[in-house]
């Protein structure tokens, strides 16, 4: 019996939703995968607050539960709307991780 050679399949990274509010319900692991490591993590059991900052805005994600899922998002635009803010944070995360 012979088996075919395995084939490598390239998978494009999943882009986060354009609206930060659409991240509600997603896990912290997903948020970090999309946006990179937050600049600040504050633990106040049973919650964590993750903060991302760019010159365009500041976004706070509030995560709860055993799986640390996003339950609330606060956006403070400085120079941009919420969608531009999330794009700027994602770009920062790629530069910081070398991707």
CSV table of N, CA, C and O in Angstrom, one decimal:
chain,number,residue,atom,x,y,z
A,1,UNK,N,0.9,-1.2,0.0
A,1,UNK,CA,0.0,0.0,0.0
A,1,UNK,C,0.9,1.2,0.0
A,1,UNK,O,1.8,1.3,0.8
A,2,UNK,N,0.6,2.2,-0.9
A,2,UNK,CA,1.4,3.4,-0.9
A,2,UNK,C,0.4,4.6,-0.6
A,2,UNK,O,-0.7,4.6,-0.9
A,3,UNK,N,1.0,5.6,0.0
A,3,UNK,CA,0.3,6.8,0.4
A,3,UNK,C,0.8,7.9,-0.4
A,3,UNK,O,2.0,8.0,-0.6
A,4,UNK,N,0.0,8.8,-0.8
A,4,UNK,CA,0.5,10.0,-1.6
A,4,UNK,C,1.4,10.9,-0.6
A,4,UNK,O,1.2,10.9,0.6
A,5,UNK,N,2.3,11.6,-1.3
A,5,UNK,CA,3.1,12.5,-0.5
A,5,UNK,C,2.2,13.6,0.1
A,5,UNK,O,1.3,14.1,-0.6
A,6,UNK,N,2.6,14.0,1.3
A,6,UNK,CA,1.8,15.1,1.9
A,6,UNK,C,2.0,16.4,1.1
A,6,UNK,O,3.1,16.7,0.6
A,7,UNK,N,1.0,17.2,1.1
A,7,UNK,CA,1.1,18.5,0.4
A,7,UNK,C,1.0,19.6,1.4
A,7,UNK,O,0.1,19.7,2.3
A,8,UNK,N,1.9,20.6,1.4
A,8,UNK,CA,1.9,21.7,2.3
A,8,UNK,C,0.8,22.7,1.7
A,8,UNK,O,0.7,23.0,0.6
A,9,UNK,N,0.0,23.2,2.7
A,9,UNK,CA,-1.0,24.2,2.3
A,9,UNK,C,-0.8,25.4,3.1
A,9,UNK,O,-0.6,25.4,4.3
A,10,UNK,N,-0.7,26.5,2.3
A,10,UNK,CA,-0.5,27.8,3.0
A,10,UNK,C,-1.8,28.4,3.4
A,10,UNK,O,-2.8,28.4,2.6
A,11,UNK,N,-1.9,28.8,4.6
A,11,UNK,CA,-3.2,29.4,5.1
A,11,UNK,C,-2.9,30.9,5.4
A,11,UNK,O,-2.0,31.2,6.1
A,12,UNK,N,-3.7,31.7,4.8
A,12,UNK,CA,-3.6,33.2,5.1
A,12,UNK,C,-4.1,33.5,6.5
A,12,UNK,O,-5.0,32.9,7.0
A,13,UNK,N,-3.4,34.4,7.2
A,13,UNK,CA,-3.8,34.7,8.6
A,13,UNK,C,-5.2,35.4,8.5
A,13,UNK,O,-5.5,36.1,7.6
A,14,UNK,N,-6.0,35.0,9.5
A,14,UNK,CA,-7.3,35.6,9.6
A,14,UNK,C,-7.3,37.0,10.1
A,14,UNK,O,-6.6,37.3,11.0
A,15,UNK,N,-7.9,37.9,9.3
A,15,UNK,CA,-7.9,39.3,9.7
A,15,UNK,C,-9.0,39.6,10.7
A,15,UNK,O,-10.1,39.0,10.7
A,16,UNK,N,-8.7,40.4,11.7
A,16,UNK,CA,-9.7,40.7,12.7
A,16,UNK,C,-10.8,41.5,12.1
A,16,UNK,O,-10.7,42.1,11.0
A,17,UNK,N,-12.0,41.5,12.7
A,17,UNK,CA,-13.1,42.4,12.3
A,17,UNK,C,-12.6,43.8,12.2
A,17,UNK,O,-11.7,44.3,13.0
A,18,UNK,N,-13.2,44.6,11.3
A,18,UNK,CA,-12.8,46.0,11.2
A,18,UNK,C,-13.2,46.9,12.4
A,18,UNK,O,-12.6,47.9,12.7
A,19,UNK,N,-14.4,46.5,13.0
A,19,UNK,CA,-14.9,47.2,14.1
A,19,UNK,C,-14.5,46.6,15.4
A,19,UNK,O,-14.7,45.4,15.6
A,20,UNK,N,-13.8,47.4,16.2
A,20,UNK,CA,-13.3,46.8,17.5
A,20,UNK,C,-14.4,46.2,18.4
A,20,UNK,O,-14.2,45.2,19.0
A,21,UNK,N,-15.6,46.7,18.3
A,21,UNK,CA,-16.7,46.1,19.1
A,21,UNK,C,-17.1,44.7,18.6
A,21,UNK,O,-17.6,43.9,19.4
A,22,UNK,N,-16.7,44.4,17.4
A,22,UNK,CA,-17.0,43.0,16.9
A,22,UNK,C,-16.0,42.0,17.5
A,22,UNK,O,-16.2,40.8,17.3
A,23,UNK,N,-15.0,42.4,18.3
A,23,UNK,CA,-14.1,41.5,18.9
A,23,UNK,C,-14.7,41.0,20.2
A,23,UNK,O,-14.2,40.1,20.9
A,24,UNK,N,-15.9,41.5,20.7
A,24,UNK,CA,-16.5,41.0,21.9
A,24,UNK,C,-16.9,39.6,21.7
A,24,UNK,O,-17.5,39.2,20.6
A,25,UNK,N,-16.6,38.8,22.7
A,25,UNK,CA,-16.8,37.3,22.6
A,25,UNK,C,-15.6,36.5,22.1
A,25,UNK,O,-15.6,35.3,22.3
A,26,UNK,N,-14.6,37.2,21.5
A,26,UNK,CA,-13.4,36.4,21.1
A,26,UNK,C,-12.5,36.3,22.3
A,26,UNK,O,-12.4,37.1,23.2
A,27,UNK,N,-11.6,35.3,22.2
A,27,UNK,CA,-10.7,35.0,23.2
A,27,UNK,C,-9.5,35.9,23.2
A,27,UNK,O,-9.2,36.5,22.2
A,28,UNK,N,-8.9,36.1,24.3
A,28,UNK,CA,-7.7,36.9,24.4
A,28,UNK,C,-6.6,36.4,23.5
A,28,UNK,O,-5.8,37.1,22.9
A,29,UNK,N,-6.5,35.1,23.3
A,29,UNK,CA,-5.6,34.4,22.4
A,29,UNK,C,-5.8,34.9,21.0
A,29,UNK,O,-4.8,35.2,20.2
A,30,UNK,N,-7.1,35.0,20.6
A,30,UNK,CA,-7.4,35.5,19.2
A,30,UNK,C,-7.0,37.0,19.1
A,30,UNK,O,-6.4,37.4,18.1
A,31,UNK,N,-7.3,37.8,20.1
A,31,UNK,CA,-7.0,39.2,20.1
A,31,UNK,C,-5.5,39.4,19.9
A,31,UNK,O,-5.0,40.2,19.1
A,32,UNK,N,-4.7,38.6,20.7
A,32,UNK,CA,-3.2,38.7,20.6
A,32,UNK,C,-2.7,38.3,19.2
A,32,UNK,O,-1.8,38.8,18.7
A,33,UNK,N,-3.4,37.2,18.7
A,33,UNK,CA,-3.0,36.8,17.4
A,33,UNK,C,-3.2,37.8,16.3
A,33,UNK,O,-2.5,37.9,15.3
A,34,UNK,N,-4.3,38.6,16.4
A,34,UNK,CA,-4.6,39.6,15.5
A,34,UNK,C,-3.9,40.9,15.7
A,34,UNK,O,-3.5,41.6,14.7
A,35,UNK,N,-3.7,41.3,17.0
A,35,UNK,CA,-3.2,42.6,17.3
A,35,UNK,C,-1.8,42.7,17.9
A,35,UNK,O,-1.2,43.7,18.0
A,36,UNK,N,-1.3,41.5,18.3
A,36,UNK,CA,0.0,41.5,18.9
A,36,UNK,C,-0.1,41.6,20.4
A,36,UNK,O,-1.3,41.7,21.0
A,37,UNK,N,1.0,41.6,21.1
A,37,UNK,CA,1.0,41.8,22.6
A,37,UNK,C,0.5,43.2,23.0
A,37,UNK,O,1.0,44.2,22.4
A,38,UNK,N,-0.4,43.3,23.9
A,38,UNK,CA,-0.8,44.6,24.4
A,38,UNK,C,0.3,45.3,25.1
A,38,UNK,O,1.2,44.7,25.6
A,39,UNK,N,0.3,46.7,25.1
A,39,UNK,CA,1.3,47.4,25.8
A,39,UNK,C,1.1,47.4,27.3
A,39,UNK,O,2.0,47.6,28.0
A,40,UNK,N,-0.1,47.1,27.7
A,40,UNK,CA,-0.4,47.0,29.2
A,40,UNK,C,-1.4,45.9,29.4
A,40,UNK,O,-2.4,45.8,28.7
A,41,UNK,N,-1.1,45.0,30.4
A,41,UNK,CA,-2.1,44.0,30.9
A,41,UNK,C,-2.2,44.3,32.4
A,41,UNK,O,-1.3,44.3,33.1
A,42,UNK,N,-3.5,44.5,32.8
A,42,UNK,CA,-3.8,44.7,34.2
A,42,UNK,C,-4.7,43.6,34.6
A,42,UNK,O,-5.7,43.4,34.0
A,43,UNK,N,-4.3,42.9,35.7
A,43,UNK,CA,-5.1,41.8,36.2
A,43,UNK,C,-5.9,42.3,37.5
A,43,UNK,O,-5.2,42.7,38.4
A,44,UNK,N,-7.2,42.3,37.4
A,44,UNK,CA,-8.0,42.6,38.5
A,44,UNK,C,-9.1,41.4,38.6
A,44,UNK,O,-10.2,41.6,38.0
A,45,UNK,N,-8.7,40.3,39.2
A,45,UNK,CA,-9.6,39.1,39.2
A,45,UNK,C,-11.0,39.5,39.5
A,45,UNK,O,-11.2,40.3,40.4
A,46,UNK,N,-12.0,39.0,38.8
A,46,UNK,CA,-11.9,38.0,37.8
A,46,UNK,C,-11.7,38.5,36.4
A,46,UNK,O,-11.9,37.8,35.4
A,47,UNK,N,-11.2,39.7,36.2
A,47,UNK,CA,-11.1,40.3,34.9
A,47,UNK,C,-9.6,40.6,34.6
A,47,UNK,O,-8.8,40.7,35.5
A,48,UNK,N,-9.3,40.9,33.3
A,48,UNK,CA,-8.1,41.5,32.9
A,48,UNK,C,-8.4,42.6,31.9
A,48,UNK,O,-9.4,42.5,31.2
A,49,UNK,N,-7.6,43.6,31.9
A,49,UNK,CA,-7.8,44.7,31.0
A,49,UNK,C,-6.5,44.8,30.2
A,49,UNK,O,-5.4,44.8,30.7
A,50,UNK,N,-6.7,44.7,28.8
A,50,UNK,CA,-5.5,44.8,27.9
A,50,UNK,C,-5.6,46.1,27.2
A,50,UNK,O,-6.7,46.5,26.6
A,51,UNK,N,-4.5,46.9,27.2
A,51,UNK,CA,-4.5,48.2,26.5
A,51,UNK,C,-3.5,48.2,25.3
A,51,UNK,O,-2.4,47.8,25.5
A,52,UNK,N,-4.0,48.7,24.2
A,52,UNK,CA,-3.2,48.9,23.0
A,52,UNK,C,-3.2,50.4,22.8
A,52,UNK,O,-4.3,51.1,22.8
A,53,UNK,N,-2.0,51.0,22.5
A,53,UNK,CA,-1.9,52.4,22.2
A,53,UNK,C,-1.1,52.7,20.9
A,53,UNK,O,-0.1,52.0,20.6
A,54,UNK,N,-1.6,53.6,20.2
A,54,UNK,CA,-0.9,54.2,19.0
A,54,UNK,C,-1.1,55.7,19.0
A,54,UNK,O,-1.9,56.2,19.8
A,55,UNK,N,-0.4,56.4,18.2
A,55,UNK,CA,-0.6,57.8,18.1
A,55,UNK,C,-2.0,58.2,17.7
A,55,UNK,O,-2.6,59.2,18.0
A,56,UNK,N,-2.7,57.2,17.1
A,56,UNK,CA,-4.1,57.4,16.6
A,56,UNK,C,-5.1,57.2,17.7
A,56,UNK,O,-6.2,57.8,17.6
A,57,UNK,N,-4.8,56.3,18.7
A,57,UNK,CA,-5.9,56.0,19.6
A,57,UNK,C,-5.4,55.1,20.7
A,57,UNK,O,-4.2,54.6,20.7
A,58,UNK,N,-6.3,54.9,21.7
A,58,UNK,CA,-6.0,53.9,22.8
A,58,UNK,C,-7.3,53.1,22.8
A,58,UNK,O,-8.4,53.6,22.8
A,59,UNK,N,-7.1,51.7,22.9
A,59,UNK,CA,-8.2,50.8,23.1
A,59,UNK,C,-8.0,49.9,24.3
A,59,UNK,O,-6.9,49.4,24.5
A,60,UNK,N,-9.0,49.8,25.1
A,60,UNK,CA,-9.0,48.9,26.3
A,60,UNK,C,-9.9,47.8,26.0
A,60,UNK,O,-11.1,48.0,25.7
A,61,UNK,N,-9.4,46.5,26.1
A,61,UNK,CA,-10.2,45.3,26.0
A,61,UNK,C,-10.4,44.8,27.4
A,61,UNK,O,-9.4,44.6,28.1
A,62,UNK,N,-11.6,44.5,27.8
A,62,UNK,CA,-11.9,43.9,29.2
A,62,UNK,C,-12.3,42.5,28.9
A,62,UNK,O,-13.3,42.2,28.2
A,63,UNK,N,-11.5,41.5,29.5
A,63,UNK,CA,-11.7,40.1,29.3
A,63,UNK,C,-12.1,39.5,30.7
A,63,UNK,O,-11.5,39.8,31.7
A,64,UNK,N,-13.0,38.5,30.6
A,64,UNK,CA,-13.6,37.8,31.7
A,64,UNK,C,-13.6,36.3,31.5
A,64,UNK,O,-13.6,35.9,30.3
A,65,UNK,N,-13.8,35.6,32.5
A,65,UNK,CA,-14.0,34.1,32.4
A,65,UNK,C,-12.7,33.3,32.4
A,65,UNK,O,-11.6,33.8,32.3
A,66,UNK,N,-12.9,32.0,32.5
A,66,UNK,CA,-11.8,31.1,32.5
A,66,UNK,C,-11.0,31.2,31.2
A,66,UNK,O,-9.8,31.0,31.2
A,67,UNK,N,-11.7,31.4,30.1
A,67,UNK,CA,-11.1,31.4,28.8
A,67,UNK,C,-10.6,32.8,28.5
A,67,UNK,O,-10.0,33.1,27.4
A,68,UNK,N,-10.8,33.8,29.3
A,68,UNK,CA,-10.5,35.2,29.1
A,68,UNK,C,-11.1,35.7,27.7
A,68,UNK,O,-10.3,35.8,26.8
A,69,UNK,N,-12.3,35.9,27.7
A,69,UNK,CA,-13.0,36.3,26.4
A,69,UNK,C,-13.3,37.8,26.6
A,69,UNK,O,-13.6,38.3,27.7
A,70,UNK,N,-13.2,38.5,25.5
A,70,UNK,CA,-13.5,40.0,25.5
A,70,UNK,C,-15.0,40.2,25.8
A,70,UNK,O,-15.9,39.6,25.1
A,71,UNK,N,-15.3,41.0,26.8
A,71,UNK,CA,-16.7,41.3,27.1
A,71,UNK,C,-17.0,42.8,26.9
A,71,UNK,O,-18.2,43.1,26.9
A,72,UNK,N,-16.0,43.6,26.8
A,72,UNK,CA,-16.3,45.1,26.7
A,72,UNK,C,-15.0,45.7,26.0
A,72,UNK,O,-13.9,45.3,26.3
A,73,UNK,N,-15.3,46.7,25.2
A,73,UNK,CA,-14.2,47.4,24.5
A,73,UNK,C,-14.4,48.9,24.7
A,73,UNK,O,-15.5,49.4,24.5
A,74,UNK,N,-13.4,49.7,25.1
A,74,UNK,CA,-13.4,51.1,25.2
A,74,UNK,C,-12.4,51.7,24.2
A,74,UNK,O,-11.2,51.3,24.3
A,75,UNK,N,-12.8,52.6,23.3
A,75,UNK,CA,-12.0,53.2,22.3
A,75,UNK,C,-11.9,54.7,22.6
A,75,UNK,O,-12.9,55.3,22.7
A,76,UNK,N,-10.7,55.2,22.6
A,76,UNK,CA,-10.5,56.6,22.7
A,76,UNK,C,-9.6,57.1,21.6
A,76,UNK,O,-8.4,57.1,21.6
A,77,UNK,N,-10.3,57.5,20.5
A,77,UNK,CA,-9.6,58.0,19.3
A,77,UNK,C,-8.9,59.3,19.6
A,77,UNK,O,-9.4,60.1,20.3
A,78,UNK,N,-7.7,59.4,19.1
A,78,UNK,CA,-7.0,60.7,19.2
A,78,UNK,C,-7.0,61.4,17.9
A,78,UNK,O,-7.3,62.6,17.9
A,79,UNK,N,-6.8,60.7,16.8
A,79,UNK,CA,-6.8,61.3,15.5
A,79,UNK,C,-7.5,60.5,14.5
A,79,UNK,O,-7.5,60.7,13.3
A,80,UNK,N,-8.2,59.4,14.9
A,80,UNK,CA,-8.8,58.5,13.9
A,80,UNK,C,-10.1,58.0,14.5
A,80,UNK,O,-10.4,58.0,15.6
A,81,UNK,N,-10.9,57.4,13.6
A,81,UNK,CA,-12.1,56.7,14.0
A,81,UNK,C,-11.8,55.3,14.5
A,81,UNK,O,-10.6,54.9,14.4
A,82,UNK,N,-12.8,54.6,14.9
A,82,UNK,CA,-12.5,53.3,15.5
A,82,UNK,C,-11.9,52.3,14.6
A,82,UNK,O,-11.0,51.5,14.9
A,83,UNK,N,-12.4,52.3,13.3
A,83,UNK,CA,-11.8,51.3,12.3
A,83,UNK,C,-10.4,51.6,12.0
A,83,UNK,O,-9.5,50.7,12.0
A,84,UNK,N,-10.0,52.9,11.8
A,84,UNK,CA,-8.6,53.3,11.6
A,84,UNK,C,-7.8,53.0,12.8
A,84,UNK,O,-6.6,52.6,12.6
A,85,UNK,N,-8.3,53.1,14.0
A,85,UNK,CA,-7.6,52.8,15.2
A,85,UNK,C,-7.2,51.4,15.2
A,85,UNK,O,-6.1,51.0,15.5
A,86,UNK,N,-8.1,50.5,14.9
A,86,UNK,CA,-7.8,49.0,15.0
A,86,UNK,C,-6.8,48.7,13.9
A,86,UNK,O,-5.9,47.9,14.2
A,87,UNK,N,-6.9,49.3,12.8
A,87,UNK,CA,-5.9,49.1,11.7
A,87,UNK,C,-4.5,49.5,12.2
A,87,UNK,O,-3.5,48.8,11.9
A,88,UNK,N,-4.4,50.6,12.8
A,88,UNK,CA,-3.1,51.1,13.3
A,88,UNK,C,-2.6,50.2,14.4
A,88,UNK,O,-1.4,49.9,14.4
A,89,UNK,N,-3.4,49.7,15.3
A,89,UNK,CA,-2.9,48.8,16.3
A,89,UNK,C,-2.4,47.5,15.7
A,89,UNK,O,-1.4,47.0,16.1
A,90,UNK,N,-3.2,47.0,14.7
A,90,UNK,CA,-2.8,45.8,14.1
A,90,UNK,C,-1.4,45.9,13.4
A,90,UNK,O,-0.5,45.1,13.4
A,91,UNK,N,-1.2,47.1,12.7
A,91,UNK,CA,0.1,47.4,12.1
A,91,UNK,C,1.2,47.4,13.1
A,91,UNK,O,2.3,46.9,12.9
A,92,UNK,N,0.9,48.0,14.2
A,92,UNK,CA,1.9,48.1,15.3
A,92,UNK,C,2.3,46.7,15.8
A,92,UNK,O,3.5,46.4,16.0
A,93,UNK,N,1.3,45.8,15.9
A,93,UNK,CA,1.5,44.5,16.4
A,93,UNK,C,2.4,43.7,15.4
A,93,UNK,O,3.2,42.9,15.8
A,94,UNK,N,2.2,43.9,14.1
A,94,UNK,CA,3.0,43.2,13.1
A,94,UNK,C,4.4,43.6,13.2
A,94,UNK,O,5.3,42.8,13.1
A,95,UNK,N,4.7,44.9,13.4
A,95,UNK,CA,6.0,45.4,13.4
A,95,UNK,C,6.7,44.9,14.7
A,95,UNK,O,7.9,44.5,14.7
A,96,UNK,N,6.0,44.9,15.8
A,96,UNK,CA,6.6,44.4,17.1
A,96,UNK,C,7.0,43.0,17.0
A,96,UNK,O,7.9,42.5,17.6
A,97,UNK,N,6.1,42.1,16.3
A,97,UNK,CA,6.4,40.7,16.3
A,97,UNK,C,7.3,40.3,15.1
A,97,UNK,O,7.6,39.1,14.9
A,98,UNK,N,7.7,41.3,14.3
A,98,UNK,CA,8.5,41.0,13.1
A,98,UNK,C,7.7,40.5,11.9
A,98,UNK,O,8.3,40.0,11.0
A,99,UNK,N,6.4,40.6,12.0
A,99,UNK,CA,5.6,40.0,10.9
A,99,UNK,C,5.1,41.1,10.1
A,99,UNK,O,4.8,41.6,9.2
